PDB file of C-alpha atoms in Angstrom:
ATOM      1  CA  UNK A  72      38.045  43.029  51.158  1.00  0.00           C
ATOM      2  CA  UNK A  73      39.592  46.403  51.795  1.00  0.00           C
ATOM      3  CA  UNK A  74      38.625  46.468  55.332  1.00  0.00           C
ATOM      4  CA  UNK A  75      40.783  42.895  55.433  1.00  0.00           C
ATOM      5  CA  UNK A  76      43.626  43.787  53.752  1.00  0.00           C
ATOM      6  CA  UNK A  77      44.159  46.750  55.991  1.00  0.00           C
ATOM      7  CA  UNK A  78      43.953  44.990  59.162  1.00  0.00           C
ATOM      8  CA  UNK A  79      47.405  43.203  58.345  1.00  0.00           C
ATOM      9  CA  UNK A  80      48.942  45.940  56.975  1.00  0.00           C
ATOM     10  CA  UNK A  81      48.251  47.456  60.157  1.00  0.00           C
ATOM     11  CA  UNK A  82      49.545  44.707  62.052  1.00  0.00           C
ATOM     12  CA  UNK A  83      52.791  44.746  59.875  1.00  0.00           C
ATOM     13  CA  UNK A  84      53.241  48.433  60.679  1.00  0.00           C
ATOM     14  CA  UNK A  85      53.044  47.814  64.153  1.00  0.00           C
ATOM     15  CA  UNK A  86      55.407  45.001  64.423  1.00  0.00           C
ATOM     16  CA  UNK A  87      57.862  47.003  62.840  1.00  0.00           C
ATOM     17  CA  UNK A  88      57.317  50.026  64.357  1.00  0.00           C
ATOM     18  CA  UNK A  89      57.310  47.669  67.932  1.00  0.00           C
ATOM     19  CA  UNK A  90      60.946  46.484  67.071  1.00  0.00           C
ATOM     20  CA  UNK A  91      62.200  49.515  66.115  1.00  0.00           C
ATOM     21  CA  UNK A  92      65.067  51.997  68.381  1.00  0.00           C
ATOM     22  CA  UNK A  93      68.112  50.315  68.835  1.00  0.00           C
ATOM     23  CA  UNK A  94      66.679  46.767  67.586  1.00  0.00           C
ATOM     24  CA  UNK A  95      68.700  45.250  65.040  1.00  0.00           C
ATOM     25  CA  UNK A  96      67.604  45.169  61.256  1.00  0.00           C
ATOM     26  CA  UNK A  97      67.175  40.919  62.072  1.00  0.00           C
ATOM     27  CA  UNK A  98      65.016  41.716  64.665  1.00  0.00           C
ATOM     28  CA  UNK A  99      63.059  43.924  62.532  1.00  0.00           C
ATOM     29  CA  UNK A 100      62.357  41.226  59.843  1.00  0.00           C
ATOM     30  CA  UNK A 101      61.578  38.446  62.825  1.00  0.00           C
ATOM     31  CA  UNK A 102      58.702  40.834  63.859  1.00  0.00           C
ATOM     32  CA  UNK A 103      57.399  41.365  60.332  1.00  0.00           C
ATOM     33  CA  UNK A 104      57.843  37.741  59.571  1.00  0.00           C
ATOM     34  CA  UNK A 105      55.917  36.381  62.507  1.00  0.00           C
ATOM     35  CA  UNK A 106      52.726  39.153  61.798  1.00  0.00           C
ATOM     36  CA  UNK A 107      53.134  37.815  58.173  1.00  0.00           C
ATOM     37  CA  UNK A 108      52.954  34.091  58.624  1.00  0.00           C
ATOM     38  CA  UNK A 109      49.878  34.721  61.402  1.00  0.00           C
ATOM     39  CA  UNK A 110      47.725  35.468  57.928  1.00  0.00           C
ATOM     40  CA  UNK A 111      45.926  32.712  56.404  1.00  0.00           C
ATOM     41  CA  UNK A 112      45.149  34.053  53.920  1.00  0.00           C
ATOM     42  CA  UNK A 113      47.174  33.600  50.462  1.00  0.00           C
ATOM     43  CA  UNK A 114      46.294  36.687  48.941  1.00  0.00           C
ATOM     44  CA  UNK A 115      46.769  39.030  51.894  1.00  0.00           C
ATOM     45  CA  UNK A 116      49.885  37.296  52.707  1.00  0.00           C
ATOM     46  CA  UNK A 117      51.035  38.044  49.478  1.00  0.00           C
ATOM     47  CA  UNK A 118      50.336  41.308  49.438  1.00  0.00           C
ATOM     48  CA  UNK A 119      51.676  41.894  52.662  1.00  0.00           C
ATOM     49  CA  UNK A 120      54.665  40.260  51.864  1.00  0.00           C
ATOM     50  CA  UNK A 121      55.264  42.809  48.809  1.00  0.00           C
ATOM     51  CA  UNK A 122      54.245  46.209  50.730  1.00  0.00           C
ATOM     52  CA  UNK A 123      57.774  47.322  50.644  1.00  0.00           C
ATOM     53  CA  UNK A 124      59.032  46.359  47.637  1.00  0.00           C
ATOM     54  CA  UNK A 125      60.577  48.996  45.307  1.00  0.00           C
ATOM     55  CA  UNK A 126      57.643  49.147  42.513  1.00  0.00           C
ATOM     56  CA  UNK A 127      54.840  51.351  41.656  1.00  0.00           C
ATOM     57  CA  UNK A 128      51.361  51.376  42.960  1.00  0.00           C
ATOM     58  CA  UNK A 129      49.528  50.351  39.818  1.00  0.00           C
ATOM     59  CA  UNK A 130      52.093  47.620  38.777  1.00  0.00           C
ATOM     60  CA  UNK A 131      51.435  46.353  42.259  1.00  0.00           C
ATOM     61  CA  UNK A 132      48.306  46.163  41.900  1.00  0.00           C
ATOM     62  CA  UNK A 133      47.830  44.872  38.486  1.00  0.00           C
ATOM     63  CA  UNK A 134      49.995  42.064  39.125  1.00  0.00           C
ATOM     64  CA  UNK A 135      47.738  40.997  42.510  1.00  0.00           C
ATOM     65  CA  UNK A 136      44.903  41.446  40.404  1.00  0.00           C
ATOM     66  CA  UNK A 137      45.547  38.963  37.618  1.00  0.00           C
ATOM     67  CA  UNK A 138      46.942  36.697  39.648  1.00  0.00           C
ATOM     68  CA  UNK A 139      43.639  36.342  41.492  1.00  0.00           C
ATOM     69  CA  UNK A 140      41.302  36.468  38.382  1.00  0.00           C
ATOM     70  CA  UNK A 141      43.490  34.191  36.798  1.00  0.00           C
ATOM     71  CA  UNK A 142      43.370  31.230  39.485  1.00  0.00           C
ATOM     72  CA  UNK A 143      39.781  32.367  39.867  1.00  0.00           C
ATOM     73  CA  UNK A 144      39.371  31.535  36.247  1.00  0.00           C
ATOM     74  CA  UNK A 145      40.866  28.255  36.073  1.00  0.00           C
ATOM     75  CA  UNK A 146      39.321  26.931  39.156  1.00  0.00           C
ATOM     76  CA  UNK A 147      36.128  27.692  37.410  1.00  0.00           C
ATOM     77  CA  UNK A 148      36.773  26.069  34.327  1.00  0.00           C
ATOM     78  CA  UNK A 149      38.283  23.250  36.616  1.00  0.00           C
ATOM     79  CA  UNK A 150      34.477  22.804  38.011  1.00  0.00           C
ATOM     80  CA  UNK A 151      32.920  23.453  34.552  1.00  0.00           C
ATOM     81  CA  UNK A 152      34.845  20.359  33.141  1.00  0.00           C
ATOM     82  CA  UNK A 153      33.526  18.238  36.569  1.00  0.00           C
ATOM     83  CA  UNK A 154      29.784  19.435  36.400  1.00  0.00           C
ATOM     84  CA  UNK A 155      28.870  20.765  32.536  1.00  0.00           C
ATOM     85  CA  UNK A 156      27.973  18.518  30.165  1.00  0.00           C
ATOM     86  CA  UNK A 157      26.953  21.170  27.430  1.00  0.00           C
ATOM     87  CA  UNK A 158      29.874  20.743  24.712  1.00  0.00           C
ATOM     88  CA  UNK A 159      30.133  24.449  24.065  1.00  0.00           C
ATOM     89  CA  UNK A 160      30.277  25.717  27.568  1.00  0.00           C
ATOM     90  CA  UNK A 161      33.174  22.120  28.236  1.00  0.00           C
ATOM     91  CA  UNK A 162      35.123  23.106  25.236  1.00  0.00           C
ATOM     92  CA  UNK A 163      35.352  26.940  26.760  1.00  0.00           C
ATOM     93  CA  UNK A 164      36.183  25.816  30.273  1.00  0.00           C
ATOM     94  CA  UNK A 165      39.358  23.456  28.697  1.00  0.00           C
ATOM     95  CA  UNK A 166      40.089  27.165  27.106  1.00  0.00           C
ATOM     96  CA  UNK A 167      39.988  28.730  30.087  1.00  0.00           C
ATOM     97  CA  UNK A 168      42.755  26.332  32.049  1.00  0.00           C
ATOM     98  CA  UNK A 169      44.616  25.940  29.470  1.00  0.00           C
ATOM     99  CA  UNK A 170      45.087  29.547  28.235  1.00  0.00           C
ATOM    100  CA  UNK A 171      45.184  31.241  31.987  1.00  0.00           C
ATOM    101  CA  UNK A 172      47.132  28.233  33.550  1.00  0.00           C
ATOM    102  CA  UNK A 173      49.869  29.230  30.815  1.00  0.00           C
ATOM    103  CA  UNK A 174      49.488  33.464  31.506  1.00  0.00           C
ATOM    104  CA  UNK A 175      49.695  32.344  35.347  1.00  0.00           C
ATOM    105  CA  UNK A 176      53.125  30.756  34.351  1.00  0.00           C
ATOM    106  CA  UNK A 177      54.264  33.896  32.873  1.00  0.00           C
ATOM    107  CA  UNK A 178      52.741  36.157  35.140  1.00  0.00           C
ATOM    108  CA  UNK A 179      54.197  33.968  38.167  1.00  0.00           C
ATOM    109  CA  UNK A 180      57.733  34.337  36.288  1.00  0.00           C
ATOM    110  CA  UNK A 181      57.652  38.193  35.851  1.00  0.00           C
ATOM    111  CA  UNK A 182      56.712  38.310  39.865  1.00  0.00           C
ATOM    112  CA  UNK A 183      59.394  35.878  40.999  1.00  0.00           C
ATOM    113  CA  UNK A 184      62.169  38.184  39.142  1.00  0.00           C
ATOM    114  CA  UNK A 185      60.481  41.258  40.377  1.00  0.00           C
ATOM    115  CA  UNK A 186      60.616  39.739  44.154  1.00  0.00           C
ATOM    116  CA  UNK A 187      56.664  39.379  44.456  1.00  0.00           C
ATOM    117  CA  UNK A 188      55.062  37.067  46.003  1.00  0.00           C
ATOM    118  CA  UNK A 189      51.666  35.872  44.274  1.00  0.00           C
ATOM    119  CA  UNK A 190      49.020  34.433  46.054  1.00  0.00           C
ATOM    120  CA  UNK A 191      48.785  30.579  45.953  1.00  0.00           C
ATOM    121  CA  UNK A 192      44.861  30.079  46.655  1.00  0.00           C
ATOM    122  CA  UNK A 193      41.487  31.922  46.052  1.00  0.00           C
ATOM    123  CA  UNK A 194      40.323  34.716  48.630  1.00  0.00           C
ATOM    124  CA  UNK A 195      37.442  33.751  50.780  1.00  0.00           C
ATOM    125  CA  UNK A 196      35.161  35.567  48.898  1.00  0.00           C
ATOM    126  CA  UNK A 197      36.585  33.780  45.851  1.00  0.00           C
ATOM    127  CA  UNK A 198      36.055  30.400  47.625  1.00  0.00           C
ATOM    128  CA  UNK A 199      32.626  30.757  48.873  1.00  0.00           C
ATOM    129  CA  UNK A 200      31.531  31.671  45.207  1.00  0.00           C
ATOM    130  CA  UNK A 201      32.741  28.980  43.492  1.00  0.00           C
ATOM    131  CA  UNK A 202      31.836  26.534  46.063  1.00  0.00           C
ATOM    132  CA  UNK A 203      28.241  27.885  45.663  1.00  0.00           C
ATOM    133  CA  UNK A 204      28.800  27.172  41.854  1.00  0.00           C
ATOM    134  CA  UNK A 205      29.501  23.468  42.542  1.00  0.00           C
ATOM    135  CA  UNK A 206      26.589  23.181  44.659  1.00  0.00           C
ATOM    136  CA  UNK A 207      24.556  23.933  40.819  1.00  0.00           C
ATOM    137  CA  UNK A 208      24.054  21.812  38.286  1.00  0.00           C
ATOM    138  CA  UNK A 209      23.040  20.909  34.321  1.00  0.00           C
ATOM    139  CA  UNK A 210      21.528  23.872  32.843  1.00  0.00           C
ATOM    140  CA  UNK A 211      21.821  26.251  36.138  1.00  0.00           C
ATOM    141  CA  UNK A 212      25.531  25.772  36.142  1.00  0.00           C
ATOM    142  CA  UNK A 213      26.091  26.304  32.259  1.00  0.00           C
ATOM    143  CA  UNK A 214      24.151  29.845  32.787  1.00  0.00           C
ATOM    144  CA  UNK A 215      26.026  31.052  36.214  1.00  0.00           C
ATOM    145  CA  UNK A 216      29.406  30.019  34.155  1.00  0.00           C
ATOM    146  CA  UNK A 217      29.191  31.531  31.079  1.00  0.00           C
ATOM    147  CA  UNK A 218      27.683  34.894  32.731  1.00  0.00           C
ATOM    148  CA  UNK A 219      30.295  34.601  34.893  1.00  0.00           C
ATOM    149  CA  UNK A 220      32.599  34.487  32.297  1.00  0.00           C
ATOM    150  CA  UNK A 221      31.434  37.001  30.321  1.00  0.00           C
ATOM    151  CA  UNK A 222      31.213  39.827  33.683  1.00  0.00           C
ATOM    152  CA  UNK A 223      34.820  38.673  34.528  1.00  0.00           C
ATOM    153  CA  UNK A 224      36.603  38.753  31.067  1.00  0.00           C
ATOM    154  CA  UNK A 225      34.607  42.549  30.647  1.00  0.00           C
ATOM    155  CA  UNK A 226      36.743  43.763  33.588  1.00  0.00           C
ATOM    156  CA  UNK A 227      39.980  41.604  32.932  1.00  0.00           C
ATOM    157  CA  UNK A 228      39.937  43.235  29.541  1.00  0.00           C
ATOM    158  CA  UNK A 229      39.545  46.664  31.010  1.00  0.00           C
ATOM    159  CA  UNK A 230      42.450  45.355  33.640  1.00  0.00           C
ATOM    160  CA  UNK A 231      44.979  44.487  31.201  1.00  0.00           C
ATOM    161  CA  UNK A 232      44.246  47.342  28.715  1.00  0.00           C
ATOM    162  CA  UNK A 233      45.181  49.697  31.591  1.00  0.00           C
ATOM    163  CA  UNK A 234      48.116  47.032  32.329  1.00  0.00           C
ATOM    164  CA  UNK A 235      49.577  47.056  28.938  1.00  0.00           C
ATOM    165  CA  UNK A 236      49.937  51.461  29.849  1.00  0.00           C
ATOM    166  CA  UNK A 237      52.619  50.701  32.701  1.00  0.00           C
ATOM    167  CA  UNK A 238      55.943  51.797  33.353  1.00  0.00           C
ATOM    168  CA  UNK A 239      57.502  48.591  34.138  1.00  0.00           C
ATOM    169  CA  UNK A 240      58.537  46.713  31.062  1.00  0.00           C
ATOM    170  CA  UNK A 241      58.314  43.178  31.796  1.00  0.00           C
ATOM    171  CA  UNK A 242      54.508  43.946  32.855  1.00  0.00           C
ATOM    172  CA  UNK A 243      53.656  45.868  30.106  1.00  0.00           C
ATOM    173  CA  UNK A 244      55.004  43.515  28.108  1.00  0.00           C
ATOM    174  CA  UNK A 245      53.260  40.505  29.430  1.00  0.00           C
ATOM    175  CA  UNK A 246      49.449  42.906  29.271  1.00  0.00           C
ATOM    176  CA  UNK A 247      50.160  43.738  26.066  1.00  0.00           C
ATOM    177  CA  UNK A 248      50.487  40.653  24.685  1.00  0.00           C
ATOM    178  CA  UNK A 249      47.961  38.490  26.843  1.00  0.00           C
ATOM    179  CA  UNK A 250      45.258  41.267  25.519  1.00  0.00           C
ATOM    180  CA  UNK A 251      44.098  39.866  22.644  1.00  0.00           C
ATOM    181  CA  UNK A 252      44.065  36.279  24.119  1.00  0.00           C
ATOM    182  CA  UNK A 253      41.280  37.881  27.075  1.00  0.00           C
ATOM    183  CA  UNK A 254      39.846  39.773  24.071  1.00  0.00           C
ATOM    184  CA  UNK A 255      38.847  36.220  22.389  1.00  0.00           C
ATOM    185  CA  UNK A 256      38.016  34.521  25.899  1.00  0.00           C
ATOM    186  CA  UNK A 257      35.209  37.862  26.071  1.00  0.00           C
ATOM    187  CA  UNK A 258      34.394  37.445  22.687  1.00  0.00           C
ATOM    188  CA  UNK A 259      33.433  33.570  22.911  1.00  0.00           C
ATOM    189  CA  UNK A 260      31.853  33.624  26.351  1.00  0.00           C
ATOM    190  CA  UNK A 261      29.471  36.752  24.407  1.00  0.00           C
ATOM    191  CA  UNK A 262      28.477  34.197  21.676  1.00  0.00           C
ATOM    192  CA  UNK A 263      28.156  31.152  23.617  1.00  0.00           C
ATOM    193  CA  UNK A 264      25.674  33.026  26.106  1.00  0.00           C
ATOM    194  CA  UNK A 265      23.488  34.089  23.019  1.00  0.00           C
ATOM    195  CA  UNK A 266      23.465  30.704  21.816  1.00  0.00           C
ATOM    196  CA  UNK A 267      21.748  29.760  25.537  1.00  0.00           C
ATOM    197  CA  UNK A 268      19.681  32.130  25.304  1.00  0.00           C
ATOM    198  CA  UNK A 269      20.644  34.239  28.508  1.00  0.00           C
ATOM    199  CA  UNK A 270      19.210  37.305  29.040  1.00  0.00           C
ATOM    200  CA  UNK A 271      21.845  40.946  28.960  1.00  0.00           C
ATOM    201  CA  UNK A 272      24.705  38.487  28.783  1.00  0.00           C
ATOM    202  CA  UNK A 273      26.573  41.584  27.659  1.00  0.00           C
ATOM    203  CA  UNK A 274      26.205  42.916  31.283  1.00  0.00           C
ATOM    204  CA  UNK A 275      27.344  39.967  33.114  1.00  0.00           C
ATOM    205  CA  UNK A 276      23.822  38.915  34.717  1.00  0.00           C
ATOM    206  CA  UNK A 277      23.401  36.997  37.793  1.00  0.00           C
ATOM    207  CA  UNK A 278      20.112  34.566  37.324  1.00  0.00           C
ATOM    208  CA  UNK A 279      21.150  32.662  40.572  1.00  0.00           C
ATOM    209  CA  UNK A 280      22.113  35.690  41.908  1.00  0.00           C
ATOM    210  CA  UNK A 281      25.773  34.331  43.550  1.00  0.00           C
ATOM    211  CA  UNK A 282      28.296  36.537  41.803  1.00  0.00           C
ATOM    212  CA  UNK A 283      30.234  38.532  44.142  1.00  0.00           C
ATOM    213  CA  UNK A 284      29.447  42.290  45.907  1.00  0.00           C
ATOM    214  CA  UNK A 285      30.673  45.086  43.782  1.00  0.00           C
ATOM    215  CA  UNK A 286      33.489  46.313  44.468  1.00  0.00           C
ATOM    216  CA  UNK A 287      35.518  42.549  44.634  1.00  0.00           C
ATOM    217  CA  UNK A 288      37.793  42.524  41.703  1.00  0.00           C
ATOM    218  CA  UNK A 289      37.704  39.499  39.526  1.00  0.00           C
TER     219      UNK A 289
END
């Protein structure tokens, strides 16, 4: 993913430095503008989009982040209401859209005032994942959800504990108090996976072996 999000940076560097000399300020932004909408994808577009606005690094970042993970997370509890029919695991994926469609709101809010542009669809990666989950079913599904689950709340925790240390106010604000919410999510997906009787679901195991690389943030 790195390698892909510096290839339009790259390109949006070189557009602007292309139109730049005596080229007006409106010629400036055409350039950009054209590189921009040439990228497909939502979250690079995004991110592109928000290279130059006046915020620090880590807010930046944070925001991109849990705007990802938190589509990410109710697409998957989208497909565990579709496929699952283990009450436990159905009951945790209505959680899951409900609780991170709402923090998406919020989040999506605190961007919009901030003049960021959040990403509107999954990365590839993101897509190919979940599209392998689908292809599961029954009791194979259940276990590649709720370890799923359990690996991405571990890190989203970890995310938003570092998030709720910020400078910026509104983002702080907004980590600090969605915490405890992604603290519960963690907790349940923990218990449900020792009531299935999966294997180091503290670790965030992979039975079907379809989680992400390391090094894709969740």
């Amino acid at each position: 993913m790195k390698n892909s999000i510096r290839l339009p940076m790259l390109a949006i560097a070189a557009a602007m430095a292309y139109s730049c000399g005596n080229a007006e300020r409106g010629d400036r932004d055409a350039a950009s503008t054209q590189v921009i909408d040439s990228i497909s994808d939502t979250t690079e577009r995004a991110q592109a989009m928000t290279a130059d606005i006046d915020l620090p690094g880590d807010e930046k970042t944070f925001i991109n982040a849990a705007a990802t993970g938190g589509l990410m997370e109710v697409e998957a509890g989208k497909a565990a209401l579709t496929i699952s029919k283990n009450e436990s695991v159905r009951k945790f994926a209505e959680m899951m859209v409900r609780d991170h469609t709402k923090a998406n709101a919020e989040l999506a809010t605190i961007a919009s005032k901030l003049g960021i542009q959040l990403p509107t669809s999954l990365p590839k990666d993101k897509q190919a994942h979940l599209k392998g989950m689908q292809s599961l079913n029954d009791k194979k599904f259940d276990e590649q959800y709720m370890l799923m689950m359990i690996k991405d709340h571990s890190a989203t925790v970890k995310l938003f504990t570092e998030g709720a240390r910020l400078s910026d106010a509104n983002v702080k604000s907004f980590a600090s108090k969605t915490l405890p919410v992604l603290t519960a999510h963690y907790n349940e997906a923990l218990k449900i996976g020792k009531t299935m009787n999966l294997n180091n679901s503290g670790n965030g195991d992979d039975p079907q072996g379809m989680s992400p690389a390391p090094g894709h943030t969740n």
